[in-house]
């Protein structure tokens, strides 16, 4: 079931959302100071491309640096990526078949707003963080 949902997701929203994250990551890599944001953006791009069967957990070693970084991320990139999830989620919820995909889009909004201090893990081991 996860594979089927991931394939449908890939066609209807995953590719475009992942492309947005990759674009944000490339912009972050051009501005040398924001390379950690680019790494986080590429990590989330993989999650946005194939989300079913994965979840996010908070990293235990994340500190004040990730909090400050998340504030900077929200200001410069997070809000428009979250807006993309909202628009795509609403469009998917219009159809009955797209409702689970729309809900998955809404679940990605907090990660798109605050990616630092989170780790993406398979759903069968959500507590297996470092």
XYZ file of N, CA and C in Angstrom:
390
model
N 0.815 -1.188 0.000
C 0.000 0.000 0.000
C 0.866 1.262 0.000
N 1.991 1.216 0.752
C 2.876 2.382 0.793
C 3.423 2.696 -0.594
N 3.766 1.655 -1.344
C 4.335 1.869 -2.673
C 3.305 2.489 -3.606
N 2.078 2.017 -3.551
C 1.017 2.570 -4.389
C 0.763 4.034 -4.043
N 0.674 4.347 -2.749
C 0.472 5.744 -2.337
C 1.649 6.614 -2.754
N 2.864 6.084 -2.625
C 4.038 6.852 -3.026
C 4.055 7.123 -4.527
N 3.625 6.162 -5.333
C 3.590 6.374 -6.781
C 2.545 7.415 -7.162
N 1.372 7.328 -6.558
C 0.334 8.333 -6.822
C 0.809 9.703 -6.349
N 1.441 9.725 -5.170
C 1.980 10.973 -4.620
C 3.021 11.576 -5.562
N 3.897 10.731 -6.083
C 4.955 11.198 -6.959
C 4.385 11.904 -8.190
N 3.337 11.348 -8.760
C 2.752 11.906 -9.969
C 2.015 13.217 -9.679
N 1.227 13.252 -8.619
C 0.353 14.403 -8.393
C 0.967 15.544 -7.596
N 1.919 15.268 -6.722
C 2.489 16.385 -5.972
C 3.946 16.200 -5.588
N 4.415 14.995 -5.432
C 5.748 14.763 -4.910
C 6.861 15.342 -5.762
N 6.760 15.188 -7.067
C 7.812 15.680 -7.951
C 7.941 17.186 -7.857
N 6.803 17.882 -7.889
C 6.823 19.351 -7.882
C 7.278 19.895 -6.534
N 6.847 19.268 -5.465
C 7.277 19.720 -4.146
C 8.760 19.460 -3.937
N 9.239 18.307 -4.355
C 10.661 18.003 -4.237
C 11.484 18.969 -5.082
N 10.974 19.336 -6.237
C 11.655 20.309 -7.079
C 11.776 21.657 -6.375
N 10.738 22.056 -5.642
C 10.795 23.288 -4.861
C 11.860 23.225 -3.778
N 11.951 22.087 -3.098
C 12.981 21.919 -2.068
C 14.376 21.911 -2.671
N 14.537 21.284 -3.826
C 15.846 21.262 -4.483
C 16.234 22.674 -4.910
N 15.287 23.444 -5.429
C 15.566 24.822 -5.809
C 15.979 25.649 -4.591
N 15.265 25.492 -3.486
C 15.637 26.192 -2.255
C 17.020 25.759 -1.787
N 17.334 24.479 -1.899
C 18.648 23.977 -1.507
C 19.758 24.538 -2.382
N 19.509 24.626 -3.682
C 20.520 25.187 -4.578
C 20.775 26.659 -4.279
N 19.720 27.402 -4.001
C 19.882 28.809 -3.632
C 20.679 28.923 -2.337
N 20.397 28.040 -1.394
C 21.144 28.054 -0.134
C 22.609 27.695 -0.338
N 22.906 26.833 -1.305
C 24.293 26.471 -1.560
C 25.049 27.595 -2.266
N 24.351 28.395 -3.060
C 24.999 29.530 -3.720
C 25.437 30.554 -2.678
N 24.598 30.794 -1.690
C 24.950 31.689 -0.590
C 25.709 30.841 0.430
N 26.976 30.953 0.475
C 27.857 30.041 1.206
C 27.455 29.865 2.676
N 27.003 30.919 3.312
C 26.679 30.866 4.740
C 25.501 29.937 5.025
N 24.637 29.745 4.045
C 23.411 28.971 4.267
C 23.520 27.525 3.780
N 24.716 27.008 3.660
C 24.895 25.614 3.222
C 24.186 24.612 4.146
N 24.187 24.786 5.480
C 23.419 23.844 6.308
C 21.922 23.813 5.977
N 21.388 24.965 5.568
C 19.982 24.997 5.156
C 19.793 24.240 3.845
N 20.774 24.329 2.962
C 20.703 23.585 1.703
C 20.723 22.089 1.925
N 21.551 21.639 2.863
C 21.599 20.209 3.199
C 20.258 19.750 3.747
N 19.671 20.550 4.646
C 18.355 20.202 5.197
C 17.293 20.206 4.102
N 17.387 21.141 3.177
C 16.417 21.210 2.088
C 16.500 19.988 1.183
N 17.714 19.535 0.882
C 17.868 18.328 0.052
C 17.341 17.092 0.780
N 17.559 17.043 2.087
C 17.057 15.913 2.882
C 15.522 15.876 2.839
N 14.909 17.031 2.976
C 13.448 17.085 2.944
C 12.925 16.841 1.533
N 13.705 17.185 0.519
C 13.281 16.912 -0.862
C 13.080 15.414 -1.076
N 13.970 14.610 -0.524
C 13.805 13.157 -0.624
C 12.572 12.678 0.115
N 12.290 13.312 1.247
C 11.103 12.959 2.021
C 9.839 13.410 1.302
N 9.878 14.587 0.682
C 8.713 15.079 -0.056
C 8.482 14.288 -1.337
N 9.521 13.660 -1.850
C 9.382 12.865 -3.065
C 8.745 11.507 -2.794
N 9.019 10.912 -1.651
C 8.584 9.547 -1.328
C 8.249 9.474 0.161
N 7.139 10.092 0.643
C 6.917 10.262 2.085
C 6.289 9.080 2.821
N 5.529 8.255 2.120
C 4.825 7.189 2.824
C 5.810 6.092 3.229
N 5.750 5.703 4.485
C 6.687 4.733 5.028
C 7.815 5.397 5.793
N 7.773 6.727 5.879
C 8.776 7.474 6.632
C 8.074 8.437 7.582
N 8.788 8.844 8.605
C 8.284 9.842 9.541
C 9.461 10.679 10.021
N 9.162 11.736 10.735
C 10.226 12.567 11.288
C 10.181 12.518 12.803
N 11.350 12.584 13.395
C 11.462 12.636 14.851
C 12.431 13.754 15.206
N 12.277 14.274 16.411
C 13.190 15.313 16.864
C 14.531 14.702 17.226
N 15.592 15.387 16.864
C 16.927 14.930 17.234
C 17.209 15.359 18.660
N 17.778 14.472 19.420
C 18.071 14.764 20.826
C 19.233 15.735 20.976
N 20.126 15.758 19.998
C 21.291 16.618 20.102
C 21.089 18.007 19.492
N 19.876 18.310 19.030
C 19.597 19.629 18.462
C 19.452 20.635 19.597
N 20.064 21.779 19.420
C 20.049 22.770 20.480
C 19.536 24.115 20.000
N 20.088 25.151 20.588
C 19.656 26.511 20.279
C 20.007 26.900 18.850
N 21.069 26.323 18.317
C 21.447 26.623 16.937
C 20.373 26.235 15.938
N 19.745 25.092 16.166
C 18.677 24.673 15.253
C 17.445 25.556 15.411
N 17.192 26.034 16.615
C 16.063 26.950 16.826
C 16.285 28.259 16.072
N 17.474 28.827 16.193
C 17.789 30.067 15.482
C 17.784 29.836 13.974
N 18.329 28.704 13.549
C 18.319 28.364 12.134
C 16.914 28.191 11.581
N 16.018 27.608 12.375
C 14.631 27.448 11.935
C 13.937 28.789 11.763
N 14.234 29.750 12.631
C 13.647 31.084 12.491
C 14.119 31.729 11.193
N 15.414 31.620 10.903
C 15.954 32.153 9.653
C 15.342 31.425 8.460
N 15.196 30.099 8.567
C 14.611 29.295 7.483
C 13.166 29.715 7.207
N 12.376 29.926 8.248
C 10.977 30.339 8.065
C 10.911 31.649 7.300
N 11.769 32.576 7.651
C 11.741 33.900 7.022
C 12.094 33.826 5.540
N 13.123 33.056 5.193
C 13.626 33.088 3.827
C 13.085 32.002 2.898
N 12.766 30.821 3.397
C 12.344 29.741 2.495
C 11.141 28.963 2.991
N 10.990 28.826 4.292
C 9.968 27.941 4.834
C 8.549 28.352 4.522
N 8.283 29.642 4.534
C 6.900 30.077 4.347
C 6.396 29.769 2.949
N 7.244 29.911 1.913
C 6.729 29.634 0.571
C 6.696 28.149 0.275
N 7.534 27.353 0.913
C 7.425 25.905 0.771
C 6.170 25.392 1.482
N 5.869 25.957 2.662
C 4.643 25.594 3.367
C 3.412 26.014 2.559
N 3.495 27.158 1.909
C 2.394 27.604 1.058
C 2.165 26.625 -0.102
N 3.246 26.094 -0.654
C 3.123 25.072 -1.704
C 2.420 23.825 -1.198
N 2.725 23.420 0.046
C 2.042 22.266 0.634
C 0.563 22.560 0.866
N 0.252 23.765 1.301
C -1.153 24.122 1.545
C -1.946 24.110 0.243
N -1.417 24.741 -0.789
C -2.116 24.793 -2.077
C -2.281 23.395 -2.669
N -1.222 22.607 -2.651
C -1.294 21.250 -3.187
C -2.227 20.381 -2.361
N -2.184 20.524 -1.042
C -3.066 19.743 -0.175
C -4.529 20.063 -0.411
N -4.840 21.349 -0.560
C -6.221 21.731 -0.835
C -6.682 21.217 -2.193
N -5.820 21.303 -3.190
C -6.173 20.798 -4.519
C -6.406 19.285 -4.497
N -5.607 18.561 -3.734
C -5.779 17.114 -3.658
C -7.022 16.733 -2.869
N -7.383 17.524 -1.871
C -8.560 17.206 -1.054
C -9.873 17.438 -1.792
N -9.825 18.085 -2.940
C -11.047 18.297 -3.727
C -11.585 16.965 -4.241
N -10.693 16.038 -4.561
C -11.128 14.729 -5.041
C -11.141 13.738 -3.881
N -11.982 12.752 -3.966
C -12.073 11.757 -2.903
C -10.797 10.921 -2.830
N -10.271 10.558 -3.976
C -9.059 9.736 -3.994
C -7.847 10.503 -3.486
N -7.852 11.825 -3.626
C -6.710 12.621 -3.210
C -6.705 13.031 -1.752
N -7.755 12.705 -0.994
C -7.834 13.130 0.407
C -6.658 12.603 1.243
N -6.273 11.319 1.155
C -5.106 10.882 1.939
C -3.820 11.611 1.543
N -3.702 11.939 0.266
C -2.526 12.668 -0.189
C -2.554 14.111 0.303
N -3.739 14.709 0.331
C -3.874 16.060 0.865
C -3.529 16.116 2.341
N -3.976 15.115 3.078
C -3.647 15.052 4.515
C -2.139 14.882 4.707
N -1.513 14.074 3.856
C -0.057 13.913 3.929
C 0.640 15.241 3.630
N 0.084 16.013 2.710
C 0.640 17.333 2.428
C 0.557 18.232 3.652
N -0.563 18.195 4.335
C -0.718 19.031 5.528
C 0.232 18.581 6.645
N 0.549 17.297 6.696
C 1.493 16.800 7.699
C 2.929 17.233 7.405
N 3.214 17.581 6.164
C 4.552 18.028 5.794
C 4.779 19.514 6.084
N 3.736 20.249 6.398
C 3.877 21.686 6.641
C 4.803 21.993 7.813
N 4.664 21.341 8.986
C 5.608 21.666 10.076
C 7.069 21.362 9.731
N 7.299 20.331 8.945
C 8.663 20.000 8.558
C 9.198 21.028 7.571
N 8.323 21.528 6.688
C 8.770 22.541 5.741
C 9.056 23.867 6.434
N 8.403 24.119 7.549
C 8.650 25.362 8.280
C 9.862 25.269 9.200
N 10.063 24.114 9.836
C 11.166 23.958 10.794
C 11.920 22.653 10.546
N 12.797 22.627 9.532
C 13.473 21.373 9.189
C 14.671 21.037 10.066
N 15.287 22.027 10.670
C 16.493 21.768 11.449
C 16.120 21.166 12.796
N 16.884 20.193 13.230
C 16.596 19.503 14.482
C 15.637 18.350 14.318
N 15.348 17.956 13.085
C 14.475 16.821 12.790
C 15.257 15.794 11.999
N 14.890 14.546 12.160
C 15.522 13.453 11.429
C 14.435 12.611 10.783
N 14.651 12.199 9.549
C 13.687 11.385 8.809
C 14.077 9.926 8.991
N 13.129 9.132 9.509
C 13.376 7.719 9.775
C 12.231 6.889 9.196
N 12.460 5.608 8.930
C 11.364 4.728 8.496
C 10.308 4.611 9.598
N 9.061 4.389 9.226
C 7.985 4.316 10.218
C 8.092 3.089 11.088
N 8.795 2.060 10.662
C 8.906 0.869 11.492
C 9.915 1.044 12.624
N 10.684 2.121 12.634
C 11.588 2.389 13.736
C 11.678 3.891 14.044
N 10.560 4.498 14.480
C 10.551 5.945 14.711
C 11.363 6.389 15.923
N 11.787 5.487 16.779
C 12.543 5.868 17.955
C 14.020 5.501 17.827
N 14.475 5.227 16.622
C 15.848 4.776 16.414
C 16.756 5.954 16.061
N 16.649 7.049 16.779
C 17.515 8.184 16.501
C 18.844 8.005 17.179
N 19.761 8.885 16.896
C 21.106 8.787 17.446
C 21.138 8.982 18.918
